[in-house]
Amino acid sequence: MTTRTTPESSAPAPLLDLQVLVVAVRRRRRLWGSMALIGLLLGVAMAVLLPPPPTATTKLLVAHQEDQPNDPGTLIRTDAALLQTTRIADQALRSLGSREKPEEFMEDYEGVGLTNNLLRIDVTGDSDAEAVARARALADAFVADHVRRIGEAADAESKALLDQRDRLRADLAQVDKAIGEGSSESGPKVSADMESLFARRAELTSQISDFGRRAAEARIGTPRLVSGTQIVDAPRAVRHSLPRTAGTNAAIGLALGLALGLAVAAVGAVVADRPVLRREIAAHLGASVIAELPRRSPRLWQRRRIRAARTRLTASLARTVRGSAGPVSLLALGSTRATTGIALDLAGALAVDGPVAVIDGLPGLPLTHRDPKPGDPTVVSAERAASVPHRQRRVGVGSVAPGTAWTDLQHLGTRTVLVVRAGHGSAAWLHTVARHLADQRIAVIGVVLIDPDPGDRTDGTLWDGPHAAPRDGGERPARRNGGGTSHAVQAAGEGRRRAERLPMWAARVKDSDDEEGR
């Protein structure tokens, strides 16, 4: 006899699931939305409470002797750097008659090169008039310093050329003297020397003329450069628009706050590792998601849809309880309020068949201490559960939050429905819940997901092979759809399986208008 087995195919889990990350960040929209709003408000507050100081601006046309069409802006950047020197700052302060230190004054202005020859100077002051006066003094000081440097450079170049010309004239005088002494002699050797001296005299004469011409040109170009350096835009106060500044700061604050909020939400989602998708929750708990309930909404049209979903959920759970041989419990994980509401609705639906008692095992006994309304079912605490007749139907309500007394859960029911809020429990705690329920031999009928993600399209249904019919005479292996069986349940016992199949009616409650119409 040959037994055919098919190994279970398991794809390696990705290091970072982008879909899970997007859903987790979207669910924390209150966080990053609040941070974006805070950034916007801070931007507006800075514009109102910290207005820019009075500022004046002026533009200078700066001519350079070394100007070239292909200059990458080195010369104008040098001028902007020279503007930030104590020499120019001190000259401007002297013209203003101010006793301020040049180092402090340098912090109140800056120069920006707009083109190769256009320099803009921005100066701040205590008032618009002071800022304009500072800008004018600074521009005049820079122009005077630039003209002085041009003149000094031209004088230095001209002097160097004239000194070279004088040295050449001294050499020419020696050559002329040698020619005069050799003119009285004769002979082939003397003739050759005379020819060399005449050639040297011609060369020196040409060089002397060239150096004289260059010295004259060096001085001629100076007036052109001096006249080309001037103030082309008179100093004027810069008008600041409060609405425009507030809008700009608000946009910047909004963008920075949103980026910071998204980053914090993404990092928090990765670190917290709280499953949100149906696929993940079903896989970690080892039970299918049989229904969903959206969170409460202030919108009227959504309230009607939520009530319809809750009615369908109550009817489905009522059919499950009627077909169950033992008591059924509802165990809450992060959704105590929703669990108590579902339990009361379920008890009301079962009351048509006979008396129903709700066993309150929640921390603080919220059902026991609540004020009963006409028609509400009987509610007793877990300590008084023994007083309920055995023939009376029971609906247990408990919690699987941290700190739960796991051994007490069996008194609430041997079969349970987990009511889990999406994103509340971590993956490690979901494994812990599945392991403890398996140890207590409490069968999980399914999971009711509270506050699911509206964009979740994953399948939260698990398929267990031992409950399915064999194919071709062989054993059908366990197949997982959307996450598989929890590792904690598998660790509780390799041969342990759920005693019953999920009922055929178990299906998730639709959460959209399109799905409700199907």
Coordinates of C-alpha atoms in Angstrom, one line a residue:
M1 CA 0.0 0.0 0.0
T2 CA 1.4 3.3 -1.0
T3 CA 0.4 6.5 0.7
R4 CA 0.7 9.6 -1.5
T5 CA 1.4 12.8 0.3
T6 CA 1.8 16.3 -1.1
P7 CA 4.2 18.6 0.7
E8 CA 2.7 21.9 1.7
S9 CA 4.0 24.8 -0.4
S10 CA 5.1 27.7 1.7
A11 CA 6.5 30.9 0.2
P12 CA 9.1 32.8 2.2
A13 CA 7.7 35.7 4.2
P14 CA 8.9 39.0 2.9
L15 CA 11.1 41.1 5.1
L16 CA 8.7 44.1 4.7
D17 CA 5.2 43.6 3.4
L18 CA 4.4 46.9 1.6
Q19 CA 0.6 46.2 1.6
V20 CA 0.6 45.8 5.4
L21 CA 2.8 48.9 5.8
V22 CA 0.5 51.0 3.7
V23 CA -2.6 49.8 5.6
A24 CA -1.0 50.3 9.0
V25 CA 0.1 53.9 8.0
R26 CA -3.4 54.6 6.6
R27 CA -5.0 53.5 9.9
R28 CA -2.8 55.9 11.8
R29 CA -4.0 58.8 9.8
R30 CA -5.0 60.7 12.9
L31 CA -1.3 60.7 13.9
W32 CA 0.2 62.0 10.7
G33 CA -2.9 64.2 10.0
S34 CA -2.4 65.8 13.5
M35 CA 1.3 66.3 12.9
A36 CA 0.6 67.9 9.5
L37 CA -1.9 70.2 11.1
I38 CA 0.5 71.1 13.9
G39 CA 3.2 71.9 11.3
L40 CA 0.7 74.1 9.4
L41 CA -0.3 76.0 12.5
L42 CA 3.4 76.4 13.6
G43 CA 4.2 77.9 10.2
V44 CA 1.4 80.4 10.4
A45 CA 2.4 81.2 14.0
M46 CA 6.0 81.8 13.0
A47 CA 4.8 84.2 10.3
V48 CA 2.7 86.2 12.7
L49 CA 4.8 86.1 15.9
L50 CA 8.2 86.2 14.2
P51 CA 7.9 88.6 11.2
P52 CA 11.0 89.2 9.1
P53 CA 13.1 92.2 10.2
P54 CA 13.0 95.4 8.0
T55 CA 15.1 94.7 5.0
A56 CA 16.6 96.9 2.2
T57 CA 18.1 95.7 -1.1
T58 CA 20.2 97.2 -3.8
K59 CA 22.0 96.0 -6.9
L60 CA 25.4 96.8 -8.2
L61 CA 27.0 96.5 -11.6
V62 CA 30.6 95.3 -11.1
A63 CA 33.1 95.5 -14.0
H64 CA 36.2 93.3 -14.0
Q65 CA 39.3 93.6 -16.0
E66 CA 39.4 89.8 -16.3
D67 CA 35.8 89.5 -17.6
Q68 CA 35.3 86.6 -20.0
P69 CA 32.1 85.4 -21.7
N70 CA 32.6 81.9 -20.4
D71 CA 33.3 82.9 -16.8
P72 CA 31.4 80.5 -14.4
G73 CA 30.7 83.2 -11.9
T74 CA 34.0 83.0 -10.0
L75 CA 34.6 86.8 -10.1
I76 CA 31.2 87.8 -8.8
R77 CA 31.4 85.2 -6.0
T78 CA 34.8 86.8 -5.1
D79 CA 33.1 90.1 -4.9
A80 CA 30.4 88.7 -2.7
A81 CA 33.1 87.3 -0.4
L82 CA 34.9 90.6 -0.3
L83 CA 31.7 92.2 0.7
Q84 CA 31.8 90.1 3.9
T85 CA 35.0 91.6 5.1
T86 CA 35.7 93.9 8.1
R87 CA 37.4 96.5 5.8
I88 CA 34.2 97.2 3.8
A89 CA 32.0 96.9 6.9
D90 CA 34.2 99.3 8.8
Q91 CA 34.1 101.8 5.9
A92 CA 30.3 101.6 5.7
L93 CA 30.0 102.1 9.5
R94 CA 32.3 105.1 9.4
S95 CA 30.1 106.7 6.7
L96 CA 27.1 106.1 8.9
G97 CA 28.8 107.4 12.0
S98 CA 27.9 104.2 13.9
R99 CA 29.9 102.7 16.7
E100 CA 28.8 99.2 15.9
K101 CA 31.5 96.6 15.5
P102 CA 32.2 95.4 12.0
E103 CA 31.8 91.8 13.0
E104 CA 28.3 92.4 14.2
F105 CA 27.4 94.5 11.2
M106 CA 28.5 91.7 8.9
E107 CA 25.8 89.4 10.3
D108 CA 23.1 91.9 9.2
Y109 CA 23.8 91.8 5.4
E110 CA 24.8 89.4 2.6
G111 CA 25.7 89.6 -1.0
V112 CA 24.4 87.4 -3.7
G113 CA 25.8 87.2 -7.3
L114 CA 22.9 87.3 -9.7
T115 CA 25.0 87.2 -12.9
N116 CA 28.7 87.5 -13.8
N117 CA 28.6 91.3 -13.2
L118 CA 25.5 91.9 -11.1
L119 CA 25.6 91.8 -7.3
R120 CA 22.7 92.1 -5.0
I121 CA 23.1 93.3 -1.4
D122 CA 20.4 92.6 1.2
V123 CA 20.7 94.5 4.5
T124 CA 18.5 94.4 7.7
G125 CA 18.0 97.1 10.3
D126 CA 15.7 98.2 13.1
S127 CA 13.6 100.2 10.7
D128 CA 13.1 100.6 6.9
A129 CA 14.9 103.9 6.9
E130 CA 17.9 102.5 8.8
A131 CA 18.0 99.5 6.5
V132 CA 18.0 101.7 3.4
A133 CA 20.7 103.9 4.9
R134 CA 22.8 100.9 5.7
A135 CA 22.4 99.5 2.2
R136 CA 23.4 102.8 0.6
A137 CA 26.5 103.1 2.8
L138 CA 27.5 99.5 2.1
A139 CA 27.1 99.9 -1.6
D140 CA 29.1 103.1 -1.7
A141 CA 31.8 101.5 0.4
F142 CA 32.0 98.5 -1.9
V143 CA 32.1 100.6 -5.0
A144 CA 34.8 102.8 -3.6
D145 CA 36.9 99.8 -2.5
H146 CA 36.4 98.2 -5.9
V147 CA 37.5 101.3 -7.7
R148 CA 40.5 101.7 -5.4
R149 CA 41.5 98.1 -6.1
I150 CA 41.2 98.7 -9.9
G151 CA 43.3 101.8 -9.7
E152 CA 45.9 100.2 -7.5
A153 CA 46.1 97.2 -9.9
A154 CA 46.5 99.5 -12.9
D155 CA 49.1 101.6 -11.2
A156 CA 51.0 98.5 -10.2
E157 CA 50.9 97.1 -13.7
S158 CA 51.9 100.4 -15.3
K159 CA 54.8 100.9 -12.9
A160 CA 56.0 97.3 -13.6
L161 CA 55.9 98.0 -17.4
L162 CA 57.7 101.4 -17.1
D163 CA 60.4 99.8 -14.9
Q164 CA 61.0 97.2 -17.5
R165 CA 61.2 99.9 -20.1
D166 CA 63.8 101.8 -18.2
R167 CA 65.9 98.7 -17.8
L168 CA 65.7 98.2 -21.6
R169 CA 66.7 101.8 -22.2
A170 CA 69.8 101.3 -20.0
D171 CA 70.7 98.2 -22.1
L172 CA 70.1 100.2 -25.3
A173 CA 72.5 102.9 -24.0
Q174 CA 75.2 100.3 -23.5
V175 CA 74.6 99.0 -27.0
D176 CA 74.9 102.4 -28.5
K177 CA 78.1 103.0 -26.7
A178 CA 79.6 99.8 -28.0
I179 CA 78.6 100.7 -31.5
G180 CA 80.3 104.1 -31.2
E181 CA 83.5 102.5 -30.0
G182 CA 83.6 99.9 -32.7
S183 CA 82.9 102.2 -35.6
S184 CA 86.6 103.3 -35.8
E185 CA 87.9 99.8 -36.2
S186 CA 87.9 97.6 -39.3
G187 CA 88.2 93.9 -40.2
P188 CA 86.0 90.9 -40.8
K189 CA 85.5 90.2 -37.1
V190 CA 84.7 93.8 -36.3
S191 CA 82.1 93.8 -39.0
A192 CA 80.4 90.7 -37.6
D193 CA 80.3 92.2 -34.1
M194 CA 78.8 95.4 -35.5
E195 CA 76.0 93.6 -37.3
S196 CA 75.1 91.8 -34.0
L197 CA 75.1 95.1 -32.1
F198 CA 72.9 96.8 -34.6
A199 CA 70.4 93.8 -34.5
R200 CA 70.4 94.0 -30.6
R201 CA 69.7 97.8 -30.8
A202 CA 66.8 97.3 -33.1
E203 CA 65.3 94.6 -30.8
L204 CA 65.7 96.8 -27.7
T205 CA 64.1 99.7 -29.5
S206 CA 61.1 97.6 -30.4
Q207 CA 60.7 96.3 -26.8
I208 CA 61.0 99.7 -25.3
S209 CA 58.3 100.9 -27.6
D210 CA 56.1 97.9 -26.8
F211 CA 56.4 98.4 -23.0
G212 CA 55.7 102.0 -23.3
R213 CA 52.5 101.3 -25.2
R214 CA 51.4 98.6 -22.7
A215 CA 51.9 101.0 -19.8
A216 CA 49.8 103.6 -21.5
E217 CA 47.0 101.0 -22.2
A218 CA 47.0 99.9 -18.6
R219 CA 46.1 103.4 -17.5
I220 CA 43.7 104.0 -20.3
G221 CA 41.4 101.0 -19.3
T222 CA 41.0 102.1 -15.8
P223 CA 38.4 104.8 -16.4
R224 CA 36.2 102.3 -18.3
L225 CA 36.2 99.9 -15.4
V226 CA 35.6 102.6 -12.9
S227 CA 32.6 104.0 -14.8
G228 CA 31.3 100.4 -15.3
T229 CA 31.1 99.8 -11.5
Q230 CA 28.0 101.6 -10.3
I231 CA 24.7 101.3 -8.4
V232 CA 22.1 100.3 -10.9
D233 CA 19.2 99.8 -8.5
A234 CA 19.0 102.3 -5.7
P235 CA 18.5 101.0 -2.2
R236 CA 14.9 100.4 -1.3
A237 CA 12.9 98.8 1.5
V238 CA 11.6 95.3 0.8
R239 CA 7.9 95.1 1.5
H240 CA 6.8 91.8 3.2
S241 CA 3.3 90.5 2.7
L242 CA 2.0 88.8 5.8
P243 CA -0.6 86.6 4.0
R244 CA 2.0 85.5 1.5
T245 CA 4.6 84.8 4.2
A246 CA 2.0 82.9 6.3
G247 CA 0.9 80.9 3.3
T248 CA 4.5 79.9 2.4
N249 CA 5.3 79.0 6.0
A250 CA 2.1 77.1 6.4
A251 CA 2.8 75.1 3.2
I252 CA 6.3 74.3 4.4
G253 CA 5.1 73.4 7.9
L254 CA 2.4 71.2 6.4
A255 CA 4.8 69.3 4.2
L256 CA 7.4 68.9 7.0
G257 CA 4.7 67.8 9.5
L258 CA 3.2 65.4 7.1
A259 CA 6.5 63.8 6.2
L260 CA 7.5 63.5 9.8
G261 CA 4.1 62.0 10.7
L262 CA 4.3 59.5 7.9
A263 CA 7.8 58.5 8.9
V264 CA 6.7 58.1 12.6
A265 CA 3.6 56.1 11.6
A266 CA 5.7 53.8 9.3
V267 CA 8.4 53.2 11.9
G268 CA 5.8 52.6 14.6
A269 CA 3.9 50.1 12.4
V270 CA 7.0 48.1 11.7
V271 CA 8.2 48.1 15.3
A272 CA 4.8 47.4 16.9
D273 CA 4.0 44.5 14.5
R274 CA 0.3 44.7 15.0
P275 CA -1.6 42.7 12.3
V276 CA -4.3 44.6 10.5
L277 CA -5.3 42.5 7.5
R278 CA -7.8 39.7 7.7
R279 CA -5.2 37.4 6.2
E280 CA -2.7 38.1 9.0
I281 CA -5.1 37.9 11.9
A282 CA -6.6 34.6 10.7
A283 CA -3.1 33.2 10.2
H284 CA -1.9 34.2 13.7
L285 CA -5.0 33.0 15.5
G286 CA -5.5 29.9 13.4
A287 CA -9.2 30.7 12.8
S288 CA -11.2 32.2 10.0
V289 CA -12.6 35.7 10.0
I290 CA -16.4 35.0 9.9
A291 CA -17.7 38.6 10.2
E292 CA -16.6 42.2 10.3
L293 CA -18.1 45.2 12.0
P294 CA -17.0 48.8 11.1
R295 CA -16.3 51.2 13.8
R296 CA -19.0 53.7 14.8
S297 CA -19.3 56.7 12.5
P298 CA -21.1 60.0 13.0
R299 CA -22.4 59.9 9.4
L300 CA -26.1 58.9 9.3
W301 CA -25.8 56.9 6.1
Q302 CA -23.0 54.8 7.6
R303 CA -24.9 54.1 10.8
R304 CA -27.6 52.4 8.8
R305 CA -25.1 50.2 7.1
I306 CA -23.4 49.3 10.5
R307 CA -26.8 48.4 12.0
A308 CA -27.5 46.1 9.1
A309 CA -24.1 44.4 9.4
R310 CA -24.7 44.0 13.1
T311 CA -28.1 42.4 12.5
R312 CA -26.6 39.9 10.1
L313 CA -23.8 39.1 12.5
T314 CA -26.3 38.5 15.3
A315 CA -28.4 36.2 13.2
S316 CA -25.3 34.2 12.1
L317 CA -24.1 33.8 15.7
A318 CA -27.5 32.8 16.8
R319 CA -27.6 29.9 14.3
T320 CA -24.2 28.8 15.5
V321 CA -25.2 28.8 19.1
R322 CA -28.4 26.9 18.4
G323 CA -26.5 24.2 16.5
S324 CA -23.8 23.9 19.2
A325 CA -24.0 21.1 21.8
G326 CA -22.2 23.1 24.5
P327 CA -22.1 26.7 25.6
V328 CA -20.5 29.3 23.4
S329 CA -18.5 32.3 24.6
L330 CA -17.4 35.6 23.1
L331 CA -13.9 36.6 24.0
A332 CA -12.8 40.2 23.5
L333 CA -9.4 41.4 22.4
G334 CA -9.3 45.2 22.4
S335 CA -13.0 45.5 21.8
T336 CA -14.8 45.1 25.1
R337 CA -17.6 47.5 24.3
A338 CA -18.3 45.9 20.9
T339 CA -18.2 42.5 22.5
T340 CA -20.8 43.4 25.2
G341 CA -23.1 44.8 22.6
I342 CA -22.8 41.7 20.4
A343 CA -23.4 39.5 23.5
L344 CA -26.6 41.4 24.4
D345 CA -27.9 41.3 20.8
L346 CA -27.1 37.5 20.6
A347 CA -28.9 36.8 23.9
G348 CA -31.9 38.8 22.7
A349 CA -32.0 36.8 19.5
L350 CA -31.8 33.5 21.5
A351 CA -34.5 34.6 24.0
V352 CA -37.2 33.6 21.5
D353 CA -36.2 29.9 22.1
G354 CA -36.1 30.1 25.9
P355 CA -34.4 31.7 28.8
V356 CA -30.9 32.9 28.2
A357 CA -28.3 33.9 30.7
V358 CA -25.2 36.0 29.9
I359 CA -22.2 35.0 32.0
D360 CA -20.1 38.2 32.6
G361 CA -16.4 37.3 32.8
L362 CA -15.0 40.6 31.7
P363 CA -12.6 42.6 33.9
G364 CA -14.7 45.0 36.1
L365 CA -17.9 43.2 35.2
P366 CA -19.3 45.9 32.9
L367 CA -22.4 43.9 32.1
T368 CA -23.2 43.0 35.7
H369 CA -23.0 46.6 36.9
R370 CA -24.9 48.1 34.0
D371 CA -28.4 49.4 34.5
P372 CA -30.8 46.7 33.0
K373 CA -33.4 47.8 30.5
P374 CA -36.8 46.2 29.9
G375 CA -36.3 43.1 27.9
D376 CA -32.6 42.7 28.6
P377 CA -31.4 39.1 29.2
T378 CA -30.3 37.9 32.6
V379 CA -26.7 38.8 33.4
V380 CA -24.7 37.0 36.1
S381 CA -21.1 37.2 37.0
A382 CA -18.7 34.3 36.4
E383 CA -18.6 33.6 40.2
R384 CA -22.4 33.0 40.2
A385 CA -22.4 31.0 37.0
A386 CA -23.1 27.8 39.0
S387 CA -26.5 29.2 40.0
V388 CA -27.7 29.2 36.4
P389 CA -29.8 26.1 35.6
H390 CA -28.0 23.6 33.3
R391 CA -31.0 23.6 30.9
Q392 CA -30.9 27.3 30.5
R393 CA -28.8 28.5 27.5
R394 CA -25.7 30.4 28.4
V395 CA -23.6 33.0 26.5
G396 CA -20.3 33.7 28.1
V397 CA -18.5 36.9 27.7
G398 CA -14.8 37.2 28.6
S399 CA -11.5 38.7 27.6
V400 CA -8.2 37.4 26.2
A401 CA -6.3 40.6 27.0
P402 CA -3.0 40.5 28.9
G403 CA -3.6 39.3 32.4
T404 CA -6.4 36.9 31.6
A405 CA -7.0 33.9 33.8
W406 CA -6.9 31.3 31.1
T407 CA -8.2 28.5 33.2
D408 CA -11.4 30.4 33.9
L409 CA -12.3 30.6 30.2
Q410 CA -13.6 27.0 30.1
H411 CA -16.4 28.0 32.5
L412 CA -17.6 30.5 29.9
G413 CA -17.8 28.0 27.1
T414 CA -16.0 25.2 25.4
R415 CA -16.4 26.9 22.0
T416 CA -15.7 30.6 21.4
V417 CA -15.9 33.4 19.0
L418 CA -13.0 35.8 19.2
V419 CA -13.9 39.5 18.9
V420 CA -10.7 41.2 17.8
R421 CA -10.1 44.8 17.0
A422 CA -7.8 45.1 14.0
G423 CA -4.4 46.5 14.8
H424 CA -4.9 46.2 18.6
G425 CA -2.9 43.1 19.5
S426 CA 0.6 42.3 18.4
A427 CA 1.5 39.2 16.4
A428 CA 3.2 37.7 19.5
W429 CA 0.1 38.1 21.6
L430 CA -2.2 36.6 19.0
H431 CA 0.1 33.6 19.0
T432 CA -0.2 33.5 22.8
V433 CA -4.0 33.6 22.7
A434 CA -4.1 30.8 20.1
R435 CA -1.7 28.7 22.2
H436 CA -3.6 29.1 25.5
L437 CA -7.0 28.4 23.9
A438 CA -5.6 25.3 22.4
D439 CA -4.1 24.2 25.8
Q440 CA -7.5 24.7 27.4
R441 CA -9.2 22.8 24.6
I442 CA -11.4 25.6 23.7
A443 CA -12.4 25.4 20.0
V444 CA -12.4 28.7 18.1
I445 CA -15.4 28.9 15.9
G446 CA -14.2 32.0 14.1
V447 CA -13.1 35.6 14.5
V448 CA -15.3 38.7 14.4
L449 CA -13.1 41.6 13.2
I450 CA -13.9 45.0 14.6
D451 CA -12.9 48.2 12.8
P452 CA -11.4 46.5 9.7
D453 CA -9.5 48.4 7.1
P454 CA -11.9 49.5 4.3
G455 CA -9.4 48.8 1.7
D456 CA -8.6 45.3 2.9
R457 CA -9.2 42.8 0.1
T458 CA -7.4 39.8 1.6
D459 CA -9.1 36.5 2.3
G460 CA -9.4 35.7 6.0
T461 CA -10.6 32.1 5.5
L462 CA -8.5 29.1 6.6
W463 CA -9.0 25.6 5.1
D464 CA -8.0 22.7 7.2
G465 CA -7.2 19.5 5.4
P466 CA -8.5 16.9 7.9
H467 CA -12.0 18.2 7.6
A468 CA -12.1 18.1 3.8
A469 CA -13.0 15.0 1.8
P470 CA -10.1 13.0 0.4
R471 CA -9.3 13.1 -3.3
D472 CA -8.3 10.1 -5.4
G473 CA -8.2 7.9 -2.4
G474 CA -5.3 9.9 -0.8
E475 CA -5.2 12.2 2.1
R476 CA -5.8 15.8 1.3
P477 CA -3.0 18.0 2.8
A478 CA -3.8 21.0 4.8
R479 CA -4.2 24.0 2.5
R480 CA -3.9 27.6 3.7
N481 CA -5.5 30.5 2.0
G482 CA -4.2 33.9 3.0
G483 CA -1.8 33.1 5.8
G484 CA -2.3 29.5 7.0
T485 CA -2.5 28.1 10.5
S486 CA -0.9 29.8 13.5
H487 CA 2.5 28.5 14.5
A488 CA 1.3 28.6 18.1
V489 CA -1.6 26.2 17.4
Q490 CA 0.8 23.9 15.6
A491 CA 3.2 23.9 18.6
A492 CA 0.4 23.0 21.0
G493 CA 0.2 19.5 19.5
E494 CA 1.0 18.1 16.1
G495 CA -2.1 15.7 16.2
R496 CA -4.5 18.2 17.7
R497 CA -7.2 19.4 15.2
R498 CA -10.4 21.3 15.6
A499 CA -13.3 18.9 16.3
E500 CA -15.8 20.5 13.9
R501 CA -15.8 22.2 10.6
L502 CA -16.8 25.8 10.2
P503 CA -20.5 26.2 9.4
M504 CA -21.5 26.7 5.8
W505 CA -23.1 30.0 6.6
A506 CA -20.0 31.5 8.2
A507 CA -19.1 34.3 5.9
R508 CA -17.9 37.8 6.6
V509 CA -20.4 40.6 6.9
K510 CA -20.2 42.9 3.9
D511 CA -19.0 46.4 4.6
S512 CA -19.8 48.2 1.4
D513 CA -22.9 49.1 -0.5
D514 CA -21.8 47.0 -3.5
E515 CA -21.3 43.9 -1.3
E516 CA -24.6 44.4 0.5
G517 CA -26.5 44.3 -2.7
R518 CA -25.0 40.9 -3.6

